Short mmCIF file of C-alpha atoms and ligand atoms in Angstrom, two decimals:
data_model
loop_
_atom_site.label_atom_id
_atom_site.label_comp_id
_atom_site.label_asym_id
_atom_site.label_seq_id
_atom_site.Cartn_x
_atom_site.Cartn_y
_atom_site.Cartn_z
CA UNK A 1 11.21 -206.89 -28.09
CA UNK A 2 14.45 -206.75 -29.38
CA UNK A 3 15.54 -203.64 -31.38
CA UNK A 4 17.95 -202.18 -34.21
CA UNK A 5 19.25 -198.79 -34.58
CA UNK A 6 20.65 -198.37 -37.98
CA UNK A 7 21.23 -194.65 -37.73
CA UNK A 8 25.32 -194.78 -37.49
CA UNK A 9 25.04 -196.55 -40.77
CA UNK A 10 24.05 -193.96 -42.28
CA UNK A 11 25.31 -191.21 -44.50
CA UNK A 12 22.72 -188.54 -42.82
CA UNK A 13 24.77 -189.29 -39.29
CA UNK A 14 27.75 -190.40 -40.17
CA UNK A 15 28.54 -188.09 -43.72
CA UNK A 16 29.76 -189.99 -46.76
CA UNK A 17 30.62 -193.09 -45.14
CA UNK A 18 27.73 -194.00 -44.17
CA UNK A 19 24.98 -195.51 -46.13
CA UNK A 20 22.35 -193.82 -48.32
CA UNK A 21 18.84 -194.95 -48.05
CA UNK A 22 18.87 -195.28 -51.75
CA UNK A 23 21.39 -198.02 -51.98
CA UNK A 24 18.94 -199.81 -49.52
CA UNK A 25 15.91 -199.17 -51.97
CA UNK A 26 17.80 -200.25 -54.65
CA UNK A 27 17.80 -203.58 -53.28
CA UNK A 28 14.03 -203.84 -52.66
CA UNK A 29 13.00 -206.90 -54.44
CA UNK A 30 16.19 -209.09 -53.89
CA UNK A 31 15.43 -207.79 -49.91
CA UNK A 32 12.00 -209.35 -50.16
CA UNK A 33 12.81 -212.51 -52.16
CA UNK A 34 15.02 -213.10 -49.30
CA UNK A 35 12.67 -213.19 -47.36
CA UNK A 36 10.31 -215.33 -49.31
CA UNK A 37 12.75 -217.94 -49.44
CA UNK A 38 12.82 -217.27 -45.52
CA UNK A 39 8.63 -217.20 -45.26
CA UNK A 40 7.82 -220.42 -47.33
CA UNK A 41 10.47 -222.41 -46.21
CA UNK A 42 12.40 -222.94 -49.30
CA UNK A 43 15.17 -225.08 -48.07
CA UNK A 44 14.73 -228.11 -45.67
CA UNK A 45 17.53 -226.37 -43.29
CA UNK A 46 15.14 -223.85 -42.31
CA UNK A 47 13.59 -225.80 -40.00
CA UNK A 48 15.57 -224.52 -37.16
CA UNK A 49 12.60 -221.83 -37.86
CA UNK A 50 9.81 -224.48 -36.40
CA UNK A 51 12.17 -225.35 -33.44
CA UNK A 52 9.71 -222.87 -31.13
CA UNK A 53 7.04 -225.35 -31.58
CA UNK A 54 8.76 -228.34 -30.86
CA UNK A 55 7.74 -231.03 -28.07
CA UNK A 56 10.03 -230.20 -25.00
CA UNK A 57 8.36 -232.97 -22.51
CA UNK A 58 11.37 -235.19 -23.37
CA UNK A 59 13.86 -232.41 -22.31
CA UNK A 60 12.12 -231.37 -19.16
CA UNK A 61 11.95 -234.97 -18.05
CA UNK A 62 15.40 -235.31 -18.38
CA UNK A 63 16.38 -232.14 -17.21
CA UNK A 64 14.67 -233.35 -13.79
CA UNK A 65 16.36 -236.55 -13.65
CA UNK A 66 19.84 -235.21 -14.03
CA UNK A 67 19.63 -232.11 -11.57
CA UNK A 68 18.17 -234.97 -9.26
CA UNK A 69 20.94 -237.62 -9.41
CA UNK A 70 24.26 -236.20 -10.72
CA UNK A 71 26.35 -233.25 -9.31
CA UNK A 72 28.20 -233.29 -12.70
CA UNK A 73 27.28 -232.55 -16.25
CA UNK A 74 29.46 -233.21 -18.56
CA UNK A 75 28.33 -232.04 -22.12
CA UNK A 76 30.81 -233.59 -25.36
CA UNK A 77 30.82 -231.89 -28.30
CA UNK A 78 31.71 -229.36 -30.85
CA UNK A 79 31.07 -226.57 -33.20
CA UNK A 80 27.23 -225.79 -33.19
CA UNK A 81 27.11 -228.88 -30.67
CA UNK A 82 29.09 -227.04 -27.87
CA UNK A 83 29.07 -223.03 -28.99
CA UNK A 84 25.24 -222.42 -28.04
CA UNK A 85 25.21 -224.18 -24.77
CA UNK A 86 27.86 -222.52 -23.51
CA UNK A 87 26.83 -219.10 -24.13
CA UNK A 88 23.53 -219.86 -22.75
CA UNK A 89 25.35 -221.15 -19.28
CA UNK A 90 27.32 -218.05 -19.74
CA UNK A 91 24.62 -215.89 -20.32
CA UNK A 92 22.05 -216.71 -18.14
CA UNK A 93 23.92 -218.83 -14.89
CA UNK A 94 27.16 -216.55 -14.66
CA UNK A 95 29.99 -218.79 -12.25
CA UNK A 96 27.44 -221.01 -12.29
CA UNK A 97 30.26 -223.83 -11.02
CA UNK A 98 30.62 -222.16 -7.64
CA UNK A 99 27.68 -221.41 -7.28
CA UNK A 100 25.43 -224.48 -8.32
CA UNK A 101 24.93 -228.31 -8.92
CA UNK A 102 24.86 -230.06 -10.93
CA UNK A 103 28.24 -228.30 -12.34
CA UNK A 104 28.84 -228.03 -15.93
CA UNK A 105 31.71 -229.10 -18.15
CA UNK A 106 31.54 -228.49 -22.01
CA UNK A 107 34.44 -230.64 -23.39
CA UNK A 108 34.65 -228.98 -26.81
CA UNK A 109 38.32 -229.95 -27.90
CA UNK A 110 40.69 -233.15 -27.55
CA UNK A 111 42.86 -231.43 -25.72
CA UNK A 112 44.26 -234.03 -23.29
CA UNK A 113 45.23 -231.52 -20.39
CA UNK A 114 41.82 -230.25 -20.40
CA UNK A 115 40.42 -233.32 -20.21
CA UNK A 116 42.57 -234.75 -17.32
CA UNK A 117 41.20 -231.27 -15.34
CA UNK A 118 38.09 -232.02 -15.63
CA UNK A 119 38.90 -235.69 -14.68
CA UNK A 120 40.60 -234.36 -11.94
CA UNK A 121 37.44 -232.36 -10.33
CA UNK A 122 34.53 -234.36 -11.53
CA UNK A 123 33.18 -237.85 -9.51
CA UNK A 124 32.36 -239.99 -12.63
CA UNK A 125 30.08 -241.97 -10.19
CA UNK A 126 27.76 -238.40 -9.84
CA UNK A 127 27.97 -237.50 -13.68
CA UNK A 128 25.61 -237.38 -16.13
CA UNK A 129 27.62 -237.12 -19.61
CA UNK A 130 25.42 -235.43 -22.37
CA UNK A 131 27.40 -236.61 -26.17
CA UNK A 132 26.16 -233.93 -28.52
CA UNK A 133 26.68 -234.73 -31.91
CA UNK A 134 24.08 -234.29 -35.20
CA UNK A 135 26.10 -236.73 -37.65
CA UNK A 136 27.21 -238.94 -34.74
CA UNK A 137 30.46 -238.95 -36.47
CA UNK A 138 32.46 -236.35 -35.42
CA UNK A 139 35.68 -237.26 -34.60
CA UNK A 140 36.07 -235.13 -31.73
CA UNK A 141 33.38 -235.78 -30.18
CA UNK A 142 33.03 -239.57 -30.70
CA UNK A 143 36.77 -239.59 -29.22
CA UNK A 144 35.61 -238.04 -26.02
CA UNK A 145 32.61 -240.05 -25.97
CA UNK A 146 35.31 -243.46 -26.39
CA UNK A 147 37.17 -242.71 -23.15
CA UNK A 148 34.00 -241.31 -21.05
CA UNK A 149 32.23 -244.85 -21.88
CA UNK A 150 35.37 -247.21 -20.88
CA UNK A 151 36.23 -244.52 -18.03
CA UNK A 152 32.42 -244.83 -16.55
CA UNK A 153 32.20 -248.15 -17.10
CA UNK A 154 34.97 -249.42 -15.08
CA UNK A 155 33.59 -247.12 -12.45
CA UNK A 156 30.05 -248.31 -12.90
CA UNK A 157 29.66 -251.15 -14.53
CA UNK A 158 26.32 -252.11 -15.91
CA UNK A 159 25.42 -248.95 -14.99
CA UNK A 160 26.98 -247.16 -17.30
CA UNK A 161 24.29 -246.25 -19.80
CA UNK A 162 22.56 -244.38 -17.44
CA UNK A 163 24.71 -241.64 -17.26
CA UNK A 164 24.69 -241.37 -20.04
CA UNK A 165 22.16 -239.17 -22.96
CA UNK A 166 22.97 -239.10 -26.40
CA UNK A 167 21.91 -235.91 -28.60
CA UNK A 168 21.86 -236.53 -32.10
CA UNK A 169 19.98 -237.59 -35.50
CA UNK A 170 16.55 -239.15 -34.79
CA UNK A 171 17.46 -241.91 -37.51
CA UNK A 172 21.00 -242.07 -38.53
CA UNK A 173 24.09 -242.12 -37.23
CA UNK A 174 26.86 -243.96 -35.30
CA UNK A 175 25.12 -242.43 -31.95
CA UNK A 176 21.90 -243.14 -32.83
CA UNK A 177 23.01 -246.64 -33.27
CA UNK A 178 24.72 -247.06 -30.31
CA UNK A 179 21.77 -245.46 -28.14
CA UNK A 180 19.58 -248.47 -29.59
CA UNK A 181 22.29 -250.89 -28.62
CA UNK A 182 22.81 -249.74 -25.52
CA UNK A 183 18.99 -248.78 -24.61
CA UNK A 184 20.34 -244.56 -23.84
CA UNK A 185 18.43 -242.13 -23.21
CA UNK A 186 18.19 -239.58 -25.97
CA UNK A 187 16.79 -236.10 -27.33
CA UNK A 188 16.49 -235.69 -31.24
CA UNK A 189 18.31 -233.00 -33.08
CA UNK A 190 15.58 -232.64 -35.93
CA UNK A 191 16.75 -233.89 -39.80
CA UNK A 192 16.85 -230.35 -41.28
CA UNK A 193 18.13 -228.69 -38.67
CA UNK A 194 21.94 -228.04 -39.19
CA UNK A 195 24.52 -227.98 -36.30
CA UNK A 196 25.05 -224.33 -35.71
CA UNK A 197 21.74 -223.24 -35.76
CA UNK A 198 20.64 -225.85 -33.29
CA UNK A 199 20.79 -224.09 -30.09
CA UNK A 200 17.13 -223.75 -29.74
CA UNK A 201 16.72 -227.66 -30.32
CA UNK A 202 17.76 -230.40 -27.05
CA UNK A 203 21.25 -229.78 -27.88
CA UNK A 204 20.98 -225.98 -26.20
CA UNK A 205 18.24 -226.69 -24.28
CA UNK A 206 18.82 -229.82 -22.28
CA UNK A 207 21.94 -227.76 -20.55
CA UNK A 208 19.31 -224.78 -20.12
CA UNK A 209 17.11 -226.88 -17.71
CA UNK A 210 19.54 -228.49 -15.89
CA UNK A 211 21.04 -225.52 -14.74
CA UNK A 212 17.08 -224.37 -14.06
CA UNK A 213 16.35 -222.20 -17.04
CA UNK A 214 13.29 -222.53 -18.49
CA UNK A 215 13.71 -223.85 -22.05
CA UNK A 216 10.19 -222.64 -22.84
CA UNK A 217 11.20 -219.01 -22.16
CA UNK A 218 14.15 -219.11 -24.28
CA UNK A 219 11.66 -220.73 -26.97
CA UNK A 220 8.75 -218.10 -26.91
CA UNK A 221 11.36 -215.38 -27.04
CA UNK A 222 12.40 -216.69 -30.39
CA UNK A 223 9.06 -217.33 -31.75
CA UNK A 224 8.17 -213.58 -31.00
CA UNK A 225 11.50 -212.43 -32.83
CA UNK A 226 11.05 -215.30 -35.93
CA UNK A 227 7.83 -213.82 -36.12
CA UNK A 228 8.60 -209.71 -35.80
CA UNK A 229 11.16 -210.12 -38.80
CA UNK A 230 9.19 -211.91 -41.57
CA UNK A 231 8.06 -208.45 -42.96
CA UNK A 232 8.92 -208.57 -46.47
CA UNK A 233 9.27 -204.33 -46.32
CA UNK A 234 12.95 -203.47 -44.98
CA UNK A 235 12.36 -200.28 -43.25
CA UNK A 236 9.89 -202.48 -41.39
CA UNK A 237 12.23 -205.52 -40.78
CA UNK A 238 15.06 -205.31 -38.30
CA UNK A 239 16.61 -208.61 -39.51
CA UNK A 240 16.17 -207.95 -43.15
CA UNK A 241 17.76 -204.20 -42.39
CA UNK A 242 21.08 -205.45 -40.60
CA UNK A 243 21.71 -208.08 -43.39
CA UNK A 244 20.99 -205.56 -46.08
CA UNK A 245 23.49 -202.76 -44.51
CA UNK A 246 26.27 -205.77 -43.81
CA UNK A 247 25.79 -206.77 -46.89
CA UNK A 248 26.31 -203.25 -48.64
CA UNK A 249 28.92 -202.27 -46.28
CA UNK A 250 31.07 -205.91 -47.77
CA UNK A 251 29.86 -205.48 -51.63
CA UNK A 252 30.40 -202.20 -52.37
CA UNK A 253 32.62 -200.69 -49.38
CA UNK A 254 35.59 -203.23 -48.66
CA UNK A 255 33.99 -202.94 -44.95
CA UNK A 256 33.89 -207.05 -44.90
CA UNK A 257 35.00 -207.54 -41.13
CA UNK A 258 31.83 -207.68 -38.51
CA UNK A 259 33.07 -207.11 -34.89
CA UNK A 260 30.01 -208.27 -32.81
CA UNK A 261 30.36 -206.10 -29.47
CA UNK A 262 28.24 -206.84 -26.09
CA UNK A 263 28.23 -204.77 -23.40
CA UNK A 264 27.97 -207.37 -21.18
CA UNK A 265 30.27 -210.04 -20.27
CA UNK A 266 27.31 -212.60 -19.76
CA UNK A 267 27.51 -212.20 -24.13
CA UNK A 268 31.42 -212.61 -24.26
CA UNK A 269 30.71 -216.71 -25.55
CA UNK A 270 27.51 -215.43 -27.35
CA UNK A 271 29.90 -213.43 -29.50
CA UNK A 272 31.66 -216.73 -30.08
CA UNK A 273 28.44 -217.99 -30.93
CA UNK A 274 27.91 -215.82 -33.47
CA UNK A 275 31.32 -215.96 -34.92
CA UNK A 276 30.81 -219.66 -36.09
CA UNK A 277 27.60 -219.13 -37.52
CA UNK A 278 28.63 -216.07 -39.49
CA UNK A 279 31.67 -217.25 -40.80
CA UNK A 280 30.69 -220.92 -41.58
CA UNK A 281 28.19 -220.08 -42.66
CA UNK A 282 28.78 -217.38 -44.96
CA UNK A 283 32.53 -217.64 -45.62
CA UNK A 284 32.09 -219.88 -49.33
CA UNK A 285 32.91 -219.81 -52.98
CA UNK A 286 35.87 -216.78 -52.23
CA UNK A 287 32.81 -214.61 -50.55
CA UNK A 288 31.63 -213.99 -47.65
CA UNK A 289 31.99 -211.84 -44.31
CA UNK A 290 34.40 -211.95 -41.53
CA UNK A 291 33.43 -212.40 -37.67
CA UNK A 292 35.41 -210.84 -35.03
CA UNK A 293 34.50 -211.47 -31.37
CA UNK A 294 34.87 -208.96 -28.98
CA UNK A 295 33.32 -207.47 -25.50
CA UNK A 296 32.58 -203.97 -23.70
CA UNK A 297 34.23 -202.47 -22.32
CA UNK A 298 36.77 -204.67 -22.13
CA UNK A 299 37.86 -204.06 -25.98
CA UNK A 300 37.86 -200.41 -25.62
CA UNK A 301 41.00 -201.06 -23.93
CA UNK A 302 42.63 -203.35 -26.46
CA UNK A 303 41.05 -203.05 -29.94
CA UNK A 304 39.17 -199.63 -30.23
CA UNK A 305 42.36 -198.08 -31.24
CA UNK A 306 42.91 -199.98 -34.68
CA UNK A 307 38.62 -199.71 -35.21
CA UNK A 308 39.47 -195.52 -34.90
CA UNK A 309 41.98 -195.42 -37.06
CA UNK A 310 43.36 -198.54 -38.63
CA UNK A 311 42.00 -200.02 -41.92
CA UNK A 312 38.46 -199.46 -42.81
CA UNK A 313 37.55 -202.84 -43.45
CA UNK A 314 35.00 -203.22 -40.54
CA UNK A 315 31.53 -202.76 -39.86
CA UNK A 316 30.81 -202.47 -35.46
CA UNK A 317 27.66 -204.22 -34.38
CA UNK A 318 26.80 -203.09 -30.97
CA UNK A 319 24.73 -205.29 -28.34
CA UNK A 320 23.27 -202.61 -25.53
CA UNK A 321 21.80 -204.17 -22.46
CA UNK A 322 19.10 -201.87 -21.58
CA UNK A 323 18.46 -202.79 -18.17
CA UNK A 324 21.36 -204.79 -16.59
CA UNK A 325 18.75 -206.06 -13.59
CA UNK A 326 21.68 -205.66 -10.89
CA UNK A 327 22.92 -202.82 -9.93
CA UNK A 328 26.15 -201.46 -7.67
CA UNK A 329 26.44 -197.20 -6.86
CA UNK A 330 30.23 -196.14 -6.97
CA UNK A 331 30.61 -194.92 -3.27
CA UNK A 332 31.50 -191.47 -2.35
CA UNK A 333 34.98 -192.74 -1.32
CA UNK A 334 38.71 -190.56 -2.09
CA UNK A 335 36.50 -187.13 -2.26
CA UNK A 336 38.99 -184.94 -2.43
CA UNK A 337 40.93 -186.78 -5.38
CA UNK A 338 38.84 -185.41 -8.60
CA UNK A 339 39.87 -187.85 -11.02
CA UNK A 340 38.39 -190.15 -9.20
CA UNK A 341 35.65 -188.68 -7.21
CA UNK A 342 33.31 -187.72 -10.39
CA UNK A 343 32.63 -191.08 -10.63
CA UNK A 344 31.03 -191.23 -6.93
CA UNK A 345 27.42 -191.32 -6.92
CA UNK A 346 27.09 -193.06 -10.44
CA UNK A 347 25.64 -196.71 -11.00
CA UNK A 348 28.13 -199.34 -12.74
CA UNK A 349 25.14 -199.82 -15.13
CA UNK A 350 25.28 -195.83 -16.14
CA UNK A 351 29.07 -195.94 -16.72
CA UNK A 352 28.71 -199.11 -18.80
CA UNK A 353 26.00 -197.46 -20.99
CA UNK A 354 27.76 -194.25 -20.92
CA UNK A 355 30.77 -196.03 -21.96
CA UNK A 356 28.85 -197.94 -24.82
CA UNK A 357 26.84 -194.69 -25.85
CA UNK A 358 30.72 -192.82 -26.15
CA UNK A 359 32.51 -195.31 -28.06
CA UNK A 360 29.36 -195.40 -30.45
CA UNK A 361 29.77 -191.87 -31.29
CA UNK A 362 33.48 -191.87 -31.33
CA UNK A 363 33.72 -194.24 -34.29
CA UNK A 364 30.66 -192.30 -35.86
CA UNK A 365 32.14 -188.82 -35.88
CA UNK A 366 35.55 -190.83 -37.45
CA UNK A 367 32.71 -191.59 -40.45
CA UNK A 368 33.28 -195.45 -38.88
CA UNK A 369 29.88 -197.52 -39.13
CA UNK A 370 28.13 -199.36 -36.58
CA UNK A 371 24.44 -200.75 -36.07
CA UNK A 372 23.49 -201.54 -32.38
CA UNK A 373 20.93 -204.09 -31.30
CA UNK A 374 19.43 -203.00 -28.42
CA UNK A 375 18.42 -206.23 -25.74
CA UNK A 376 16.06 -205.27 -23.07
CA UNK A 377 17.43 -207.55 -20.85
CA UNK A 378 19.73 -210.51 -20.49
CA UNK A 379 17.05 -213.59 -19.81
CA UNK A 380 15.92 -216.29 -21.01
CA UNK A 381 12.62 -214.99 -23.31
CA UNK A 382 15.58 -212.30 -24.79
CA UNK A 383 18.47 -215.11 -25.20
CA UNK A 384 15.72 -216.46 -27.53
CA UNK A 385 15.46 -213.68 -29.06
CA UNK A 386 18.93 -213.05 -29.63
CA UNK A 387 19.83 -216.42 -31.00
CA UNK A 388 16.62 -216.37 -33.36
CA UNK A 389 17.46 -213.24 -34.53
CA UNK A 390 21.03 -213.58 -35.67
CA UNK A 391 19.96 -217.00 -37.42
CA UNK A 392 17.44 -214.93 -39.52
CA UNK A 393 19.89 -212.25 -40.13
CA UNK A 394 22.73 -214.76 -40.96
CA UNK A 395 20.07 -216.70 -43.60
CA UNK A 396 19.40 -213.75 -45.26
CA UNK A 397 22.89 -212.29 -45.32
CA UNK A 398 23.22 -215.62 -47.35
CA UNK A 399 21.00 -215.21 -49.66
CA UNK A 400 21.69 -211.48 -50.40
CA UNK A 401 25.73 -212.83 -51.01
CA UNK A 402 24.58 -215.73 -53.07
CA UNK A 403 25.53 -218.47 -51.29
CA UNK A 404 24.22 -221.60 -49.74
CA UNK A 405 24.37 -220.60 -45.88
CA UNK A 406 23.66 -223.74 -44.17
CA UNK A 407 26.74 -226.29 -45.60
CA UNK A 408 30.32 -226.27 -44.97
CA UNK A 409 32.20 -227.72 -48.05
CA UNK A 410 35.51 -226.09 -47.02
CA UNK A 411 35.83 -228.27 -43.58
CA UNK A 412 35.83 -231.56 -44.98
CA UNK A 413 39.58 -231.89 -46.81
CA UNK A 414 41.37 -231.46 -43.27
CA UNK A 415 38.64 -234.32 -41.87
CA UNK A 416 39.64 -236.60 -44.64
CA UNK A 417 43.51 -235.84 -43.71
CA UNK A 418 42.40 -236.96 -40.05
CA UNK A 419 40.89 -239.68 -41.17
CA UNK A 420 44.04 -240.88 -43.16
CA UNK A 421 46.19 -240.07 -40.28
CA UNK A 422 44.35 -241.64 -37.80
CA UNK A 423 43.66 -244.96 -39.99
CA UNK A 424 40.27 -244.95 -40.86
CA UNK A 425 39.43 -247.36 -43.83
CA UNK A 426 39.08 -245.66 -47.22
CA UNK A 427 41.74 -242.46 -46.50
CA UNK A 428 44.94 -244.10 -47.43
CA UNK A 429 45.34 -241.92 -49.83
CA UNK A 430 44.91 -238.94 -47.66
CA UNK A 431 47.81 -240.54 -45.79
CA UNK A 432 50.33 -240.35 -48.18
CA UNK A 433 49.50 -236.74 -49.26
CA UNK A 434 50.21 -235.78 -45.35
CA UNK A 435 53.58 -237.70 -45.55
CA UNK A 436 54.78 -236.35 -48.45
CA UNK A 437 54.06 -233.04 -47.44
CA UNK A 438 55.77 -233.18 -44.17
CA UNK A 439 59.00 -234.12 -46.55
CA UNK A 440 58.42 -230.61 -48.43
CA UNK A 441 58.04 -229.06 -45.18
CA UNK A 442 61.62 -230.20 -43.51
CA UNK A 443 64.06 -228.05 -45.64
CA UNK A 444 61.95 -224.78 -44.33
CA UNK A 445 61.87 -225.74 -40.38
CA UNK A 446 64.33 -223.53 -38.36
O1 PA5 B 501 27.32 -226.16 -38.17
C1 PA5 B 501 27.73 -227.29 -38.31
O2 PA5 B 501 27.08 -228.16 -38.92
C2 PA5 B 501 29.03 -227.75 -37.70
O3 PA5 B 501 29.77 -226.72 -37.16
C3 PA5 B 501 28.77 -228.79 -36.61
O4 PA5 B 501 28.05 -228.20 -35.56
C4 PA5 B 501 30.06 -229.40 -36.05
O5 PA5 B 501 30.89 -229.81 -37.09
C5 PA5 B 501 29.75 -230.57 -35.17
O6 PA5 B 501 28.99 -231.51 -35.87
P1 PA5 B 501 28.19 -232.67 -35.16
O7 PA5 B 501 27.12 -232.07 -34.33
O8 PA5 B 501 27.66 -233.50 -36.28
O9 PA5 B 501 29.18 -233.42 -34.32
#
C-alpha cells in the first residue's frame, strides 16, 4: 500500500517551522466531517469514488478491437479528458511509440503545427481516433474532432465511423448525439463524475488497454487506497493527514505553493496531472493552493536553489519509488579519477534514492517542509493508487478551505470570449467587449 511520511512537517524534526501536532488536533472534528461528507457521499461528484466498481466489459472489448485493427491511436481531448491518459502512457508504457503498436497520439491543444506532425506520421486508414469529451462541447476538442471526421472520411468513406469511439456523457451532449446519428461506438463517462477526476473511468482506461495495461489493476489499486483513507481519525488517515498539513501550512503559514516532486520520470506528466486537479480544483473565491510541477532529480538542478533559500511560500511533496523494478550498476570504469570512481559499484536506483533521501533533509535542516508519499512501485495496481489517492486528498483539501472542489466558475468568461470571437450564436456581446479592448490595448504595444 501506498504510504505518507509526515515527519518533515513537523516542528519535532524540522524546529519551529514545522508543524505542531496540536494545530492538527485542533482541527479534529472539521478533519472528520470532511470525511463524512467524503464517506456518505454528500455531493453527486463523488462518484468518481464508485468508479472501482464499474462495468469494464465495454472497455476491454474495445480495447481488443483497436490493438487488433489500427496501428494508430489517436486520443482528442483536453483538461481532465487528456491529463490522466497521458500520464498513465507515461507512467506505465515509457517510449511506448518506438517501441509498440498501436502508437499513441494525445492531441490536447489546437495547435495547428502539432497537428500537421501528427498528420504527417500517422496512416488515417490504420487509426482508431478516441474524442474524449464529458460535455461534448468543448471547443477544443470538438474542433479536432471536425477535421479528423472530414479528414477520415475522404480517406474512408462510409467507413468512417468505425474509427472512430466517442467518450463522453451517457445522455447529453453534442457527442452523444452525434454517436446516435452516426451509430459510434462509445464508453460512458458517468453523470457525476467531473472531468479531472475521471481518469479511472473509459476516458483513462480505454488508452490503458490498448497499450496492454490491465484497467482492472489500475482499478483494484484504487479501491484498496479509497478504502485505506476513509478513517475518520487523522493520525490514522494518510489522505486526511496530507490535506490537513497543506491546509495548515496555506492558512496559517503563507506556505500556499505545493511542488509535487517524483523521483521518477515515468511521474513527470503525473505531476501535470496533479497540477490541474489541485489548482482547478481548489483555486476559487480568492482561496486556494498553488500547484507546481516538478521531477527528481532533474529539479535539483534547476529549482532546489530558490526552494533552499528563496521565499517560504512552499510546501515539497515528495513521491519515492521504493523499488524502481530495473536496475543498471555504475561500472568500475576511470578508477583512478576519484570524483568519479566513488560512484563505481553503486546501482542507479541507490543514487536516485540517495539523491531523494539528501535533498529531503537538506530542505528539512533549512526548517523547509515537505511530506513524502512513498509508492512501492510504479504499476498499474499503484497508478491506481496514486490517482485515487490524490482525488481523496484534493476533496478534502476542499472542504477543509471551504470551497466547492469539483466546479470551475473562473474558466467560463474566456469560453464565452471564444465563443463571441469565433461566432457562435448568443455571444455577440462578448464580441464587442474583445474589440473594444483590443482598441485600449494599441496605445501600450511597443
Ligand atoms: O475538470 C474539468 O471538468 C475540466 O478540466 C474538463 O476536463 C475540461 O474542461 C474538458 O472538458 P470536457 O471533457 O467536457 O471536454
Amino acid at each position: 500500500m501506498l504510504r505518507l511520511n509526515i515527519a518533515n512537517a513537523m516542528e519535532e524534526v524540522i524546529g519551529e517551522k514545522g508543524l505542531a501536532e496540536k494545530e492538527i488536533e485542533a482541527l479534529r472534528d472539521v478533519l472528520s466531517k470532511a470525511v463524512l461528507q467524503v464517506k456518505q457521499r454528500n455531493w453527486e461528484e463523488l462518484a468518481f469514488l464508485d468508479l472501482p466498481e464499474q462495468d469494464i466489459s465495454d472497455v476491454k472489448e474495445i480495447g481488443v478491437k483497436i490493438k487488433k485493427d489500427s496501428e494508430y491511436f489517436l486520443l482528442l481531448g483536453i483538461g481532465g479528458s487528456a491529463l490522466g491518459p497521458r500520464s498513465i502512457i507515461e507512467a506505465l508504457s515509457p517510449f511506448h511509440n518506438l517501441k509498440k503498436t498501436p502508437k499513441v497520439f494525445i492531441y490536447d491543444n489546437v495547435d495547428p503545427i502539432t497537428l500537421h506532425s501528427i498528420f504527417d506520421i500517422v496512416d488515417l486508414k490504420k487509426t482508431t481516433v478516441n474524442v474524449v469529451t464529458k460535455s461534448g462541447s468543448t471547443a477544443e476538442t470538438v474542433a479536432s474532432f471536425m477535421i479528423l471526421w472530414e479528414m477520415m472520411e475522404k480517406v474512408l468513406g462510409e467507413a468512417t465511423g468505425e474509427h472512430f469511439v466517442a467518450t463522453t456523457d451517457p445522455h447529453k451532449g453534442n457527442l452523444r448525439e452525434i454517436v446516435r446519428q452516426k451509430g459510434l461506438l462509445s464508453l460512458s463517462i458517468p453523470p457525476g463524475v467531473v472531468g479531472r477526476y475521471s481518469v479511472l473511468s473509459p476516458v483513462g482506461l480505454l488508452l490503458a488497454e490498448v497499450i496492454g495495461v490491465d484497467s482492472r489493476e489500475i482499478l483494484k489499486g484504487a479501491a484498496d487506497i479509497r478504502d485505506r483513507v476513509m478513517e475518520e481519525e487523522p493520525w490514522k488517515n494518510p489522505a486526511l493527514l496530507m490535506a490537513a498539513i497543506l491546509y495548515l501550512y496555506g492558512q496559517n503559514y503563507g506556505r500556499t505553493i505545493d511542488v509535487l516532486m517524483p523521483y521518477a520520470d515515468g511521474l513527470r506528466r503525473f505531476s501535470e496531472w496533479f497540477c490541474q486537479l489541485w489548482a482547478e480544483s481548489l483555486g476559487k473565491l480568492g482561496l486556494g493552493l498553488t500547484p507546481y510541477p516538478s521531477v527528481g532529480t532533474t529539479d535539483q538542478h534547476s529549482q532546489l536553489q530558490l526552494w533552499m533559500e528563496g521565499p517560504e511560500d512552499k510546501v515539497l511533496l515528495f513521491l519515492r519509488i521504493e523499488d524502481y523494478g530495473e536496475d543498471i550498476k555504475i561500472p568500475f570504469v576511470f578508477q583512478d579519477m576519484e570524483g568519479l570512481s566513488y560512484l563505481s559499484g553503486h546501482l542507479l536506483s541507490e543514487l536516485i534514492k540517495a539523491e531523494e533521501e539528501s535533498t529531503e533533509l537538506a530542505l528539512a535542516k533549512a526548517g523547509r517542509p515537505s511530506v513524502t508519499v512513498i509508492l512501492p512501485r510504479i504499476d498499474a495496481y499503484y497508478m491506481g493508487q496514486l490517482f485515487m489517492f490524490f482525488e481523496i486528498v484534493t476533496v478534502l483539501t476542499g472542504f477543509l478551505i471551504g470551497i466547492n472542489p469539483f466546479n470551475q466558475p473562473g474558466v467560463e468568461e474566456g469560453k464565452n470570449f471564444t465563443y463571441g470571437m469565433m461566432g457562435k450564436k448568443g455571444f455577440e456581446h462578448k464580441r464587442q467587449e474583445v474589440e473594444a479592448s483590443r482598441e485600449r490595448k494599441t496605445c501600450w504595444e511597443l
